[in-house]
Amino acid sequence: MPTKSKPSAVKGPIDTPDSTVGVETLVAPGAELHQQAADETTQLTTNQGVPIGDNQNSLKAGARGPVLLQDFILREKIMHFDHERIPERVVHARGSAAHGFFECLEDLSAITAADFLQRPGERIPVFTRFSTVAGNKGSMDLARDVRGFAVKFYTQQGNFDLVGNNIPVFFIQDAIKFPDLIHAAKQDPDREFPQAQTAHDTFWDYISLTPESLHMVMWIMSDRTIPRSYRMMEGFGVHTFRLVNAAGESTFVKFHWRPKLNAQSVIWDEALKINGADPDFHRRDLWEAIDNGDFPEWEFCLQTFSQEEADALPFDVLDATKLIPEEVIPLRVVGRMVLDRNPDNFFAETEQVAYCASHVVPGVDFTNDPLLQGRLFSYQDTQLKRLGSANFHQIPINQPRCPFHNLQRDGHMQMGLPKGQVNYEPSSLGEDIKRESQTGGYRTFPNLETGEQLRIRPETFADHYSQARLFFLSQTQPERDHIVAALIFELSKCNVARVRTAMLSRLVNIDESLAARVAAGLGVIDPIVAAPAPVPPQDLAPSPTLSILAKAAPGLVGRKVGVLVTDGVDDALLDELKAAVEAAGAKLAIIAPTITGVTTAGGQLVSADFRIDGGPSVLFDAVALLPSEAGGAALALEATAVNFVRDAFGHLKVIAYLPAAAPLFVKGGLSDANPDADAGLINLPTKAVADFIAAAEAGRIWAREPLVRKVY
Ligand code: HDE
């Protein structure tokens, strides 16, 4: 029952936040801040600038009386709150972004007039947003999904938005298919689940009927869709664009981003568990890295080619389901991007940033890729809906950083103050109004276009299997195993048998062994009939650059090591480990039985970063187990500590351990784990901390995988 309060005669203007007159209240620490008198610069005001004397109590007729409609302060505050959300993005709803700079490394005036690619050493600001595609705004970061990689370049000739993905190809060849693809991938319309997953009937039903998507399917079933970090993802403009120089000559281009930390991924079982342990894993990682001054960096690379080179390729460069292997046209590094500042306000910046595929600058132009052409309409239309006004370009994050002025006027939320009588052109009035630029204005490349008006797809788009096969066969063994396992996982979530068998008959055309392995994992024993393939797949030369592992360079930079400790931990060993991890460019996190920390053997109090249940090993790239004798025995009674070790082993991580950790291995069913046969088990008295670092730098222990998971 609520306590009845006495009416008060006098009520001070600034009160403790939760005070109820006449009732004894607990005053929270920090409440004294509310007692300080505010001056004109610090006082709260309404949106009209009226000072607010009481932000905790609404206006009532008597202390226990009804709230009065005339309380304009209450109404304004609640009305604003009611409107605090804008429609989330239909796709790419969940994302994180950061500010940074782009630095030109080469004078590219020979191939493009783009102002930001003329002067080596010159920097311009960028705002980059990474995202998942299918999940809603509150979904988890480690969904198996393509990642968006959208960069807004604030150039001196206007904003260039390179709205790309972390995969260089796409599901479909024509924009008219996009709503169906996304409907099939997102939650079912009747039940609104499953969230952020492609592992369901509708998605695979659509895919089984859309063979052009099979190349992309190989990518999304690969580890590319479970990145270790946004900082460790490649980025791609996907479509073929044009660069156009001052003389009006065109060169075709594909845009690539290459991360300094290399592309890296997690393991599927790990991804599932990270989603529970830290649904914000990627967000937090990006935020913390930038906050710590570990600024992520990417090389900006081009693949440039002529019309003749395009014509000589065994596919059509206007088909977004195809890529050009780097072995065929190498990447040219022409710039770099560094993200060095977190947003000040998520909503104002990350939520309101409006990328548009149609935002290009002089020197960059489109091609006839029919997927790109549809995007040129979609993004502006989306921004109008989401941000609610044709003036969305006036929101600070979207404003060009160069002067912009034209004769567009009015509209919802006009923020500027356009002056003068003349808002039209041509005009003889208004001497200072802006005029067209005869020399520097945007010029579209005058491509010759002829043809009948038809709803048709070119025959050059008809080979759906060759590059899917190229991708699969260019992967290392563990990566192929993961594609097989991912397909088994996803198709096992499909309840409709037709969907599973239809997919198998598509997979045969990619690679017979792939189809057979997936069939074995699904328990299908009937022979698989290949789906008709209008163009039989060709065997293309394998491209090792399509593999993450073939390109991986050893190192721990930007990674995290978790050390599990108890009271009595050896001071010298812990210090040595911390120093070695940091020297390798990684961070050490301490996991302990309580969050307060542990007392070392030497009597020092070491505070913890995580309590065991909040810091499972899935959050770290490598782990060390340094309990005391008594601590090791006690930890073996904690399921979370046992899982810490079992998961680290199952996720193929390098594990350094003291003999005192033996009970954890025993309890985790790992008593036969053999340091002589497993390069990732570092028995510390026999081996040194340096051995642990070297092993962790080399990455996961792939040889262990067949011991912990059935490989079909
Ligand atoms: Fe998008 N896409 N897309 N897309 N896309 C959107 O725009 C669309 C496609 C991509 O961080 C939407 O502002 C169509 C390919 C990214 O804010 C929407 C088609 C690629 C982002 C839209 C595609 C992308 C979006 C939703 C098929 C890689 C997030 C919210 C023709 C090259 C940008 C928004 C951010 C967002 C439409 C296909 C990348 C609905 C119609 C291919 C990175 O306008």
mmCIF file of N, CA and C and ligand atoms in Angstrom, residues 89-92 129-131 148-150 163-165 170 172 174-175 178 236-239 353 355 371-372 374-375 378-379 382-383 386, ligand 1:
data_model
loop_
_atom_site.group_PDB
_atom_site.id
_atom_site.type_symbol
_atom_site.label_atom_id
_atom_site.label_comp_id
_atom_site.label_asym_id
_atom_site.label_seq_id
_atom_site.Cartn_x
_atom_site.Cartn_y
_atom_site.Cartn_z
ATOM 1 N N ARG A 89 15.607 1.128 -39.780
ATOM 2 C CA ARG A 89 15.897 0.739 -41.160
ATOM 3 C C ARG A 89 15.236 -0.613 -41.444
ATOM 4 N N VAL A 90 14.655 -0.761 -42.620
ATOM 5 C CA VAL A 90 14.015 -2.034 -42.960
ATOM 6 C C VAL A 90 15.074 -3.135 -42.997
ATOM 7 N N VAL A 91 16.205 -2.804 -43.584
ATOM 8 C CA VAL A 91 17.383 -3.680 -43.503
ATOM 9 C C VAL A 91 18.503 -2.878 -42.856
ATOM 10 N N HIS A 92 19.481 -3.555 -42.323
ATOM 11 C CA HIS A 92 20.624 -2.902 -41.666
ATOM 12 C C HIS A 92 20.179 -2.073 -40.459
ATOM 13 N N ARG A 129 29.514 3.416 -40.942
ATOM 14 C CA ARG A 129 28.552 2.626 -40.150
ATOM 15 C C ARG A 129 28.615 1.161 -40.600
ATOM 16 N N PHE A 130 28.802 0.287 -39.608
ATOM 17 C CA PHE A 130 28.775 -1.161 -39.839
ATOM 18 C C PHE A 130 27.446 -1.693 -39.321
ATOM 19 N N SER A 131 26.951 -2.740 -39.939
ATOM 20 C CA SER A 131 25.618 -3.191 -39.535
ATOM 21 C C SER A 131 25.425 -4.657 -39.875
ATOM 22 N N GLY A 148 26.896 -4.746 -43.245
ATOM 23 C CA GLY A 148 26.983 -3.516 -44.018
ATOM 24 C C GLY A 148 28.289 -2.809 -43.696
ATOM 25 N N PHE A 149 28.809 -2.099 -44.666
ATOM 26 C CA PHE A 149 30.068 -1.356 -44.495
ATOM 27 C C PHE A 149 29.870 -0.066 -45.292
ATOM 28 N N ALA A 150 29.290 0.940 -44.634
ATOM 29 C CA ALA A 150 28.888 2.159 -45.347
ATOM 30 C C ALA A 150 29.769 3.328 -44.915
ATOM 31 N N VAL A 163 28.247 2.751 -50.090
ATOM 32 C CA VAL A 163 27.364 1.951 -49.228
ATOM 33 C C VAL A 163 27.561 0.480 -49.588
ATOM 34 N N GLY A 164 28.534 -0.127 -48.933
ATOM 35 C CA GLY A 164 28.925 -1.480 -49.323
ATOM 36 C C GLY A 164 28.657 -2.517 -48.248
ATOM 37 N N ASN A 165 29.153 -3.713 -48.498
ATOM 38 C CA ASN A 165 29.004 -4.837 -47.574
ATOM 39 C C ASN A 165 30.365 -5.470 -47.301
ATOM 40 N N PHE A 170 26.407 -10.133 -54.323
ATOM 41 C CA PHE A 170 25.093 -10.029 -53.692
ATOM 42 C C PHE A 170 24.205 -11.187 -54.130
ATOM 43 N N ILE A 172 21.179 -11.198 -55.542
ATOM 44 C CA ILE A 172 20.285 -11.067 -56.696
ATOM 45 C C ILE A 172 20.905 -10.136 -57.729
ATOM 46 N N ASP A 174 18.909 -8.205 -59.898
ATOM 47 C CA ASP A 174 18.012 -7.120 -60.293
ATOM 48 C C ASP A 174 17.294 -6.594 -59.053
ATOM 49 N N ALA A 175 17.254 -5.280 -58.920
ATOM 50 C CA ALA A 175 16.682 -4.662 -57.715
ATOM 51 C C ALA A 175 15.228 -5.035 -57.483
ATOM 52 N N PHE A 178 14.575 -7.431 -54.647
ATOM 53 C CA PHE A 178 15.057 -7.174 -53.287
ATOM 54 C C PHE A 178 13.971 -7.299 -52.219
ATOM 55 N N PHE A 236 33.434 -4.003 -49.370
ATOM 56 C CA PHE A 236 33.371 -4.026 -50.839
ATOM 57 C C PHE A 236 32.245 -3.124 -51.331
ATOM 58 N N GLY A 237 32.511 -2.402 -52.384
ATOM 59 C CA GLY A 237 31.455 -1.603 -53.011
ATOM 60 C C GLY A 237 30.496 -2.474 -53.816
ATOM 61 N N VAL A 238 30.872 -3.721 -54.047
ATOM 62 C CA VAL A 238 30.096 -4.750 -54.743
ATOM 63 C C VAL A 238 29.925 -4.458 -56.243
ATOM 64 N N HIS A 239 29.234 -3.403 -56.596
ATOM 65 C CA HIS A 239 28.956 -3.146 -58.014
ATOM 66 C C HIS A 239 30.210 -2.676 -58.745
ATOM 67 N N VAL A 353 22.158 9.038 -39.571
ATOM 68 C CA VAL A 353 22.994 9.168 -40.759
ATOM 69 C C VAL A 353 22.240 8.534 -41.933
ATOM 70 N N TYR A 355 22.773 7.289 -45.539
ATOM 71 C CA TYR A 355 23.617 6.941 -46.691
ATOM 72 C C TYR A 355 22.724 6.745 -47.912
ATOM 73 N N LEU A 371 21.079 -3.905 -60.339
ATOM 74 C CA LEU A 371 20.904 -3.884 -58.885
ATOM 75 C C LEU A 371 21.255 -2.492 -58.363
ATOM 76 N N LEU A 372 22.354 -1.961 -58.868
ATOM 77 C CA LEU A 372 22.767 -0.611 -58.477
ATOM 78 C C LEU A 372 21.717 0.410 -58.901
ATOM 79 N N GLY A 374 18.557 0.183 -59.149
ATOM 80 C CA GLY A 374 17.423 0.194 -58.228
ATOM 81 C C GLY A 374 17.780 0.862 -56.916
ATOM 82 N N ARG A 375 19.023 0.671 -56.481
ATOM 83 C CA ARG A 375 19.451 1.287 -55.222
ATOM 84 C C ARG A 375 19.479 2.806 -55.350
ATOM 85 N N SER A 378 16.176 3.697 -54.146
ATOM 86 C CA SER A 378 15.692 3.217 -52.847
ATOM 87 C C SER A 378 16.163 4.028 -51.644
ATOM 88 N N TYR A 379 17.424 4.436 -51.666
ATOM 89 C CA TYR A 379 17.969 5.010 -50.426
ATOM 90 C C TYR A 379 17.372 6.377 -50.129
ATOM 91 N N THR A 382 13.993 5.924 -48.845
ATOM 92 C CA THR A 382 14.054 5.443 -47.458
ATOM 93 C C THR A 382 14.317 6.589 -46.481
ATOM 94 N N GLN A 383 15.245 7.454 -46.838
ATOM 95 C CA GLN A 383 15.599 8.546 -45.905
ATOM 96 C C GLN A 383 14.419 9.485 -45.692
ATOM 97 N N ARG A 386 12.241 7.678 -43.254
ATOM 98 C CA ARG A 386 12.798 7.527 -41.904
ATOM 99 C C ARG A 386 12.966 8.870 -41.215
HETATM 100 FE FE1 HDE B 1 20.913 -1.652 -49.242
HETATM 101 N N1 HDE B 1 19.418 -0.623 -48.349
HETATM 102 N N2 HDE B 1 19.667 -2.190 -50.707
HETATM 103 N N3 HDE B 1 22.345 -2.828 -50.078
HETATM 104 N N4 HDE B 1 22.157 -1.169 -47.783
HETATM 105 C C1 HDE B 1 19.510 0.025 -47.178
HETATM 106 O O1 HDE B 1 18.704 2.176 -46.781
HETATM 107 C C2 HDE B 1 18.474 -1.621 -50.972
HETATM 108 C C3 HDE B 1 22.244 -3.559 -51.212
HETATM 109 C C4 HDE B 1 23.476 -1.445 -47.711
HETATM 110 O O2 HDE B 1 24.436 1.885 -42.398
HETATM 111 C C5 HDE B 1 18.287 0.839 -46.871
HETATM 112 O O3 HDE B 1 19.140 3.753 -45.213
HETATM 113 C C6 HDE B 1 17.937 -2.132 -52.205
HETATM 114 C C7 HDE B 1 23.525 -3.986 -51.673
HETATM 115 C C8 HDE B 1 24.022 -0.942 -46.477
HETATM 116 O O4 HDE B 1 22.700 3.140 -42.831
HETATM 117 C C9 HDE B 1 17.411 0.624 -48.098
HETATM 118 C C10 HDE B 1 18.844 -3.045 -52.653
HETATM 119 C C11 HDE B 1 24.411 -3.487 -50.762
HETATM 120 C C12 HDE B 1 22.961 -0.327 -45.827
HETATM 121 C C13 HDE B 1 18.258 -0.299 -48.939
HETATM 122 C C14 HDE B 1 19.919 -3.070 -51.725
HETATM 123 C C15 HDE B 1 23.658 -2.770 -49.767
HETATM 124 C C16 HDE B 1 21.814 -0.474 -46.669
HETATM 125 C C17 HDE B 1 17.650 0.581 -45.532
HETATM 126 C C18 HDE B 1 18.753 -3.912 -53.891
HETATM 127 C C19 HDE B 1 25.938 -3.671 -50.746
HETATM 128 C C20 HDE B 1 22.986 0.333 -44.470
HETATM 129 C C21 HDE B 1 18.044 1.753 -44.650
HETATM 130 C C22 HDE B 1 18.735 -3.167 -55.081
HETATM 131 C C23 HDE B 1 26.570 -3.074 -51.885
HETATM 132 C C24 HDE B 1 23.459 1.748 -44.529
HETATM 133 C C25 HDE B 1 18.689 2.683 -45.524
HETATM 134 C C26 HDE B 1 23.535 2.308 -43.146
HETATM 135 C C27 HDE B 1 20.574 0.032 -46.365
HETATM 136 C C28 HDE B 1 17.859 -0.718 -50.141
HETATM 137 C C29 HDE B 1 21.028 -3.949 -51.868
HETATM 138 C C30 HDE B 1 24.307 -2.134 -48.658
HETATM 139 C C31 HDE B 1 16.028 0.069 -47.837
HETATM 140 C C32 HDE B 1 16.620 -1.748 -52.812
HETATM 141 C C33 HDE B 1 23.826 -4.794 -52.934
HETATM 142 C C34 HDE B 1 25.459 -1.043 -45.997
HETATM 143 O O5 HDE B 1 17.197 1.817 -48.775
#
